[in-house]
Coordinates of C-alpha atoms in Angstrom, one line a residue:
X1 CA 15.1 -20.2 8.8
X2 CA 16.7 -17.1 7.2
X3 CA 15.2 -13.9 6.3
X4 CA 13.8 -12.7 3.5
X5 CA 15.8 -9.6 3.0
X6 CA 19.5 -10.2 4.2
X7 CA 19.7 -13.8 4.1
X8 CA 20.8 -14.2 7.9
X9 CA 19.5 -16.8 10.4
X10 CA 16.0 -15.7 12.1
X11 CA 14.7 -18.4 13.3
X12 CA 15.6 -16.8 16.9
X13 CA 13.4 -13.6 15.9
X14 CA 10.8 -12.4 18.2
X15 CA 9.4 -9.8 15.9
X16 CA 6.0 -10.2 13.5
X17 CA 6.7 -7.9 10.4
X18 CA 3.1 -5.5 9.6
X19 CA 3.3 -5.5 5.8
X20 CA 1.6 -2.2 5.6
X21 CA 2.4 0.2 8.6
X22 CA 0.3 -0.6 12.0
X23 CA 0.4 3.6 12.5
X24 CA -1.4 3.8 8.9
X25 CA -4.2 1.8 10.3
X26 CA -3.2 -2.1 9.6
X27 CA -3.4 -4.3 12.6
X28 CA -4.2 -7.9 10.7
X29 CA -1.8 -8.2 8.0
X30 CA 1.5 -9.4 9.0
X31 CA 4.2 -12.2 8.7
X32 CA 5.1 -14.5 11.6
X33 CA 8.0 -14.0 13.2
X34 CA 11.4 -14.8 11.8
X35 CA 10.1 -14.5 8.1
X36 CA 11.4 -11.0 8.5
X37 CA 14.4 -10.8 11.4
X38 CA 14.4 -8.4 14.3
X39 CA 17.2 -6.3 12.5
X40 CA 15.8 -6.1 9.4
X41 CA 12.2 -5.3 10.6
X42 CA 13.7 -2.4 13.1
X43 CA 15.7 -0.9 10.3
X44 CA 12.0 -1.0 8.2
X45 CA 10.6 0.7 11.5
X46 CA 13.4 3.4 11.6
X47 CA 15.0 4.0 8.3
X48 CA 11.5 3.4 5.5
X49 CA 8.4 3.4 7.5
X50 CA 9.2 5.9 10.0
X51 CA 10.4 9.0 7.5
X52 CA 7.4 8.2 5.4
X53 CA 5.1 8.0 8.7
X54 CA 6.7 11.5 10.3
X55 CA 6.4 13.6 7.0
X56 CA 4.0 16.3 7.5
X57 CA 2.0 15.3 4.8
X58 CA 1.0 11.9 6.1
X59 CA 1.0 13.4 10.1
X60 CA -1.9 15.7 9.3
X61 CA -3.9 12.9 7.5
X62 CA -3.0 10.5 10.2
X63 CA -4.5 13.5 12.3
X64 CA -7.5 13.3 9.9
X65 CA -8.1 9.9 9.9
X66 CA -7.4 9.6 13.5
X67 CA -5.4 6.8 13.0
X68 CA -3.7 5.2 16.2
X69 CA 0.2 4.9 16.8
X70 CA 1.9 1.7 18.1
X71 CA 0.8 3.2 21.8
X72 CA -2.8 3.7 21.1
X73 CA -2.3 7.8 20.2
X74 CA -3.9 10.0 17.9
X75 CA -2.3 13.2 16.5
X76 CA -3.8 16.6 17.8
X77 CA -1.1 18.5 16.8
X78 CA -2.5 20.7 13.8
X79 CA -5.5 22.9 13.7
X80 CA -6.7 21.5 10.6
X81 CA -8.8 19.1 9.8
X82 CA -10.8 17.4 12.2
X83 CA -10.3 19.3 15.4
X84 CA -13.0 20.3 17.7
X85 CA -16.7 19.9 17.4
X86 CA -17.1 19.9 13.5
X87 CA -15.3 18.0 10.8
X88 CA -15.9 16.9 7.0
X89 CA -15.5 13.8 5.5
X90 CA -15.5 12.9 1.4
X91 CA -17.2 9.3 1.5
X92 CA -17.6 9.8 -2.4
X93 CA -16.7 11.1 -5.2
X94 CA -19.0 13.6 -4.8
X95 CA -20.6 13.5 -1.2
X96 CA -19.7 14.8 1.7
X97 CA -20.9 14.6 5.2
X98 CA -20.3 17.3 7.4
X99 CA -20.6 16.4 11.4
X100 CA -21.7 19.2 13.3
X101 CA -23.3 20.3 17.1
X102 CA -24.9 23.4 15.8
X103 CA -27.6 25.0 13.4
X104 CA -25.9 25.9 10.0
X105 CA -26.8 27.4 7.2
X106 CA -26.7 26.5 3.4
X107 CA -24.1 28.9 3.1
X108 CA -21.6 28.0 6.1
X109 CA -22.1 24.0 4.6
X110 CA -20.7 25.3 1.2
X111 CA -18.1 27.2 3.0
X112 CA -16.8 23.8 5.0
X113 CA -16.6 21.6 2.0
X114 CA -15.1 24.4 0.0
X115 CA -12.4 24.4 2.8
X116 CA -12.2 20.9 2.7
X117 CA -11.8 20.5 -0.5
X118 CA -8.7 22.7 -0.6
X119 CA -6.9 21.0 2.5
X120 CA -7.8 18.0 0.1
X121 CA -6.2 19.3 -3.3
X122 CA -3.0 20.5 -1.3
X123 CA -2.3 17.1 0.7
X124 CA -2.9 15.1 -2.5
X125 CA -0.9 17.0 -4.1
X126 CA 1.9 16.3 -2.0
X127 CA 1.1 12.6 -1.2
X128 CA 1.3 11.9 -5.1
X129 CA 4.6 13.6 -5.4
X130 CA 7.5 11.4 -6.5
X131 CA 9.4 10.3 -3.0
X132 CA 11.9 7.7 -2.0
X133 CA 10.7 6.6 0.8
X134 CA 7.5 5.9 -0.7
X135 CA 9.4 3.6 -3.1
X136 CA 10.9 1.6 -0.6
X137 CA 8.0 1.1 1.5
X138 CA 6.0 0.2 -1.9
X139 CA 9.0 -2.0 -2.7
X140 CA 9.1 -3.4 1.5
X141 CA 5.3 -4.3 1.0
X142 CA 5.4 -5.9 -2.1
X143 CA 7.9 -8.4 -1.3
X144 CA 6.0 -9.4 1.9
X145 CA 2.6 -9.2 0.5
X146 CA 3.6 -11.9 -2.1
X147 CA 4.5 -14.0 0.5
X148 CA 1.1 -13.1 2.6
X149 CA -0.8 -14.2 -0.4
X150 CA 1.3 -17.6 -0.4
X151 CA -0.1 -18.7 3.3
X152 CA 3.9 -17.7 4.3
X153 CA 5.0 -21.7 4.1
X154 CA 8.7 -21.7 4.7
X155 CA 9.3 -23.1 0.7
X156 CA 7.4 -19.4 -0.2
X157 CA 10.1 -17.7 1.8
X158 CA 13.1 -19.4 0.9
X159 CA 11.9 -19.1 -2.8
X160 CA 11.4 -15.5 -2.3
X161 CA 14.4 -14.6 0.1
X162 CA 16.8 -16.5 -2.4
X163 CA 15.7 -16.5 -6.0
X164 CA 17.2 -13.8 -8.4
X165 CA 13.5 -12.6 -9.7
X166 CA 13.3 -11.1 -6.5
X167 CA 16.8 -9.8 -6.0
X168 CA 16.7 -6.4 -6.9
X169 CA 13.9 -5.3 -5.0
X170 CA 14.4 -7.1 -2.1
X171 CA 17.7 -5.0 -2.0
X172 CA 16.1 -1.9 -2.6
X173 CA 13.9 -1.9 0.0
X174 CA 16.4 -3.3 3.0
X175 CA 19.8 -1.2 1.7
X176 CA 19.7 2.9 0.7
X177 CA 19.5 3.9 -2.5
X178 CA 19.4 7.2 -3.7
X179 CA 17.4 6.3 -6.6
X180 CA 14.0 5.8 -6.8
X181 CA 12.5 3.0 -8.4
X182 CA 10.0 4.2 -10.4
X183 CA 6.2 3.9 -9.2
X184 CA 2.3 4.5 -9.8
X185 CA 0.4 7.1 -7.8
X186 CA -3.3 8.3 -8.3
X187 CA -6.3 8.4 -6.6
X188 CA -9.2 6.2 -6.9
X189 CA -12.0 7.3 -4.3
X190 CA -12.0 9.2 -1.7
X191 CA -10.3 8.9 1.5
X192 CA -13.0 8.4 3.4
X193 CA -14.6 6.2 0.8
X194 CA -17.4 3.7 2.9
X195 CA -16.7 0.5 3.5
X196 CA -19.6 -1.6 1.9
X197 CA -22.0 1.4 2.1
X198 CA -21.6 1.8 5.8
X199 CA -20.8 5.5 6.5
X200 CA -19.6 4.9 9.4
X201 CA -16.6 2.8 8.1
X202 CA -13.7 3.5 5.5
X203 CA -11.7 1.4 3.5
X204 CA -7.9 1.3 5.1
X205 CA -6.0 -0.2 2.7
X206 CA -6.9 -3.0 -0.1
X207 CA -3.7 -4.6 -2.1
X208 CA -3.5 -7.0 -5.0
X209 CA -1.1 -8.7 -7.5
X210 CA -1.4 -7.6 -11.5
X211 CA 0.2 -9.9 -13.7
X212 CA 1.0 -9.2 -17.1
X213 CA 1.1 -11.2 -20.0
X214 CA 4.6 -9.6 -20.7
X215 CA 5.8 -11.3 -18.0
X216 CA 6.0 -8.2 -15.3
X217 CA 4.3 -8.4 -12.3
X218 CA 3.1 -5.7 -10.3
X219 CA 2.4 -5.0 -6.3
X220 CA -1.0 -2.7 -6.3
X221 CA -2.1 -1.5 -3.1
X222 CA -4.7 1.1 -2.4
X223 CA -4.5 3.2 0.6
X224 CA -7.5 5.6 1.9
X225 CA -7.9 5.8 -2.0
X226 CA -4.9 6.3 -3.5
X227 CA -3.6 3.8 -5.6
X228 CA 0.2 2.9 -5.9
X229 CA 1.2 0.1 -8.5
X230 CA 5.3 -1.2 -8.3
X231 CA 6.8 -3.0 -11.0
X232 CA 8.5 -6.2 -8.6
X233 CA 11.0 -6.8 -11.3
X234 CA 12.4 -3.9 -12.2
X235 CA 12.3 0.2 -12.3
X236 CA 9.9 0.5 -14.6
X237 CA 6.3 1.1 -15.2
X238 CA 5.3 1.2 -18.6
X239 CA 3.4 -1.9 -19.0
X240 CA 1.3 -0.8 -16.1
X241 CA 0.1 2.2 -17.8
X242 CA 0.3 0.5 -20.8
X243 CA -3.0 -1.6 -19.3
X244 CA -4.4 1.1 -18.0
X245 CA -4.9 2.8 -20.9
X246 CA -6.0 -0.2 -22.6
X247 CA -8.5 -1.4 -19.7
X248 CA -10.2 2.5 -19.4
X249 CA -7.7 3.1 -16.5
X250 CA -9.4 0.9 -14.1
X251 CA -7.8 -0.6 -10.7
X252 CA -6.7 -3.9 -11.1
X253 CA -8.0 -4.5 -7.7
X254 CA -11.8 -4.7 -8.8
X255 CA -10.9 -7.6 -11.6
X256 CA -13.2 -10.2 -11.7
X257 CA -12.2 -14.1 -11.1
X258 CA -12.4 -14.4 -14.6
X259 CA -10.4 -11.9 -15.5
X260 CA -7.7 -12.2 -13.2
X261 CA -6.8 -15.7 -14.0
X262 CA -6.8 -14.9 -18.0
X263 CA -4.1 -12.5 -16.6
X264 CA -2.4 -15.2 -14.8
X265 CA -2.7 -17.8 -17.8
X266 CA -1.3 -14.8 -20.0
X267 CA 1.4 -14.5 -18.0
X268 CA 2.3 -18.2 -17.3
X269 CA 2.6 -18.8 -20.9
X270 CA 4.9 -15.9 -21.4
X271 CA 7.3 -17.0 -18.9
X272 CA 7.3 -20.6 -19.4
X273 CA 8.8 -20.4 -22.8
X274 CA 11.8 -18.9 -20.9
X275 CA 14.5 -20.1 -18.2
X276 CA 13.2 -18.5 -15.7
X277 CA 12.3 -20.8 -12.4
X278 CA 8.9 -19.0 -11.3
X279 CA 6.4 -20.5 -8.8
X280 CA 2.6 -19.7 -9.5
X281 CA 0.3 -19.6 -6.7
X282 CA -3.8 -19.5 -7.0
X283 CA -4.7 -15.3 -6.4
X284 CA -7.7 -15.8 -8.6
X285 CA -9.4 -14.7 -4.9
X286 CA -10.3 -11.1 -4.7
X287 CA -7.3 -8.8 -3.3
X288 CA -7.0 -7.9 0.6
X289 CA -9.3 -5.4 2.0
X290 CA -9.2 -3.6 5.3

């Protein structure tokens, strides 16, 4: 068996490859081992995941979230948010709950979600910022996710790990680059945005493939409500907004069946009138949720 990114054997590998980052809350989506080999998945740990993990953006909403490290810790290291007795959470696009120990006022209720709110315009401001290392972990994730949607049958990674439709970013995301490729970022929902209307849960991360009937095809994954869409064949984005604008900027990931395989028909027919050798695989199913 060889991997997916360099090409050398892995069938020796004793790593499992997390295609979204376990320390940003994923601990079911992965790829058996030697799909991804131990170098290549410790240079993903070190050199993409790890910059992007450490930022101070994403360390005060893993703080936030209370999401757990590798080791089973959560970071305490900022006095803002969710330290102490009281904390807010936006479940909604316009609800918060507020969980508190002591009597409060109408007025000290306003005063929390008005400080929330601003902690919540300054990080998302930053987390939707342009940034390499988001690019490569988009462009990491989308070549492993493909295969996670396959069932990871050794003909899905040797198609993937060898064919040229896959080249560029497969090299992208295992080799620096100082350029970015080019991706989608916007928010959706909230981050704290319930998991089928239970409060008391929150949607991780939920992922999906858009294909176009121009013959791109693009990696979407939402994570604690902001969406990030990657072109998987080149730098480019334009027919993703090009359907947004023309679908009322919806997320792909809510499609119905129905839609979703008039995509896939769309696309099939565009691509089949070329030389291109392209596998299609059933993901009429609805897109992973966590």
């Amino acid at each position: 068996m060889k991997c997916i990114f360099c090409g050398q054997e892995s069938s020796y590998s004793k790593s499992i490859e997390h295609i979204v980052p376990e320390s940003f809350g994923n601990k079911t989506a992965f790829l058996r081992k030697g799909i991804v080999c131990d170098k290549c998945n410790n240079y993903f740990a070190r050199k993409v995941e790890q910059p992007f993990l450490e930022s101070e953006t994403v360390r005060v909403l893993r703080q936030e979230l209370e999401l757990e490290n590798k080791r089973g810790k959560i970071i305490k290291d900022y006095t803002y948010p969710r330290i102490g007795k009281e904390y807010v959470q936006q479940v909604g696009e316009n609800t918060c709950m507020i969980y508190t120990k002591e009597d409060k006022t109408e007025s000290d209720l306003a005063a929390a979600v008005a400080e929330y709110n601003i902690y919540c315009g300054n990080t998302d401001k930053r987390l939707l910022e342009e940034n390499i290392f988001v690019s490569r972990l988009l462009a990491k994730m989308a070549v492993e996710y493909f295969i996670y949607r396959c069932g990871g049958e050794d003909d899905v990674c040797e198609y993937v790990g060898s064919d040229e439709i896959f080249k560029s970013i497969r090299e992208y995301a295992r080799y620096e680059s100082r350029k970015i490729w080019k991706y989608n970022a916007r928010r959706i929902y909230a981050r704290h945005t319930a998991y089928d209307g239970d409060p008391f849960t929150a949607i991780n991360w939920e992922a999906d493939l858009l294909f176009l009937g121009n013959g791109e095809v693009y990696f979407v994954i939402a994570m604690y409500g902001i969406e990030y869409a990657i072109n998987m064949g080149g730098s480019y984005i334009d027919g993703y907004k090009y359907w947004l604008e023309n679908n009322n900027f919806r997320s792909p990931l809510y499609l119905s069946p129905q839609e979703k395989q008039k995509l896939l028909m769309d696309y099939y027919r565009k691509i089949s009138t070329t030389t291109e050798k392209v596998m299609i695989y059933d993901f009429h199913k609805n897109g992973e949720r966590q």
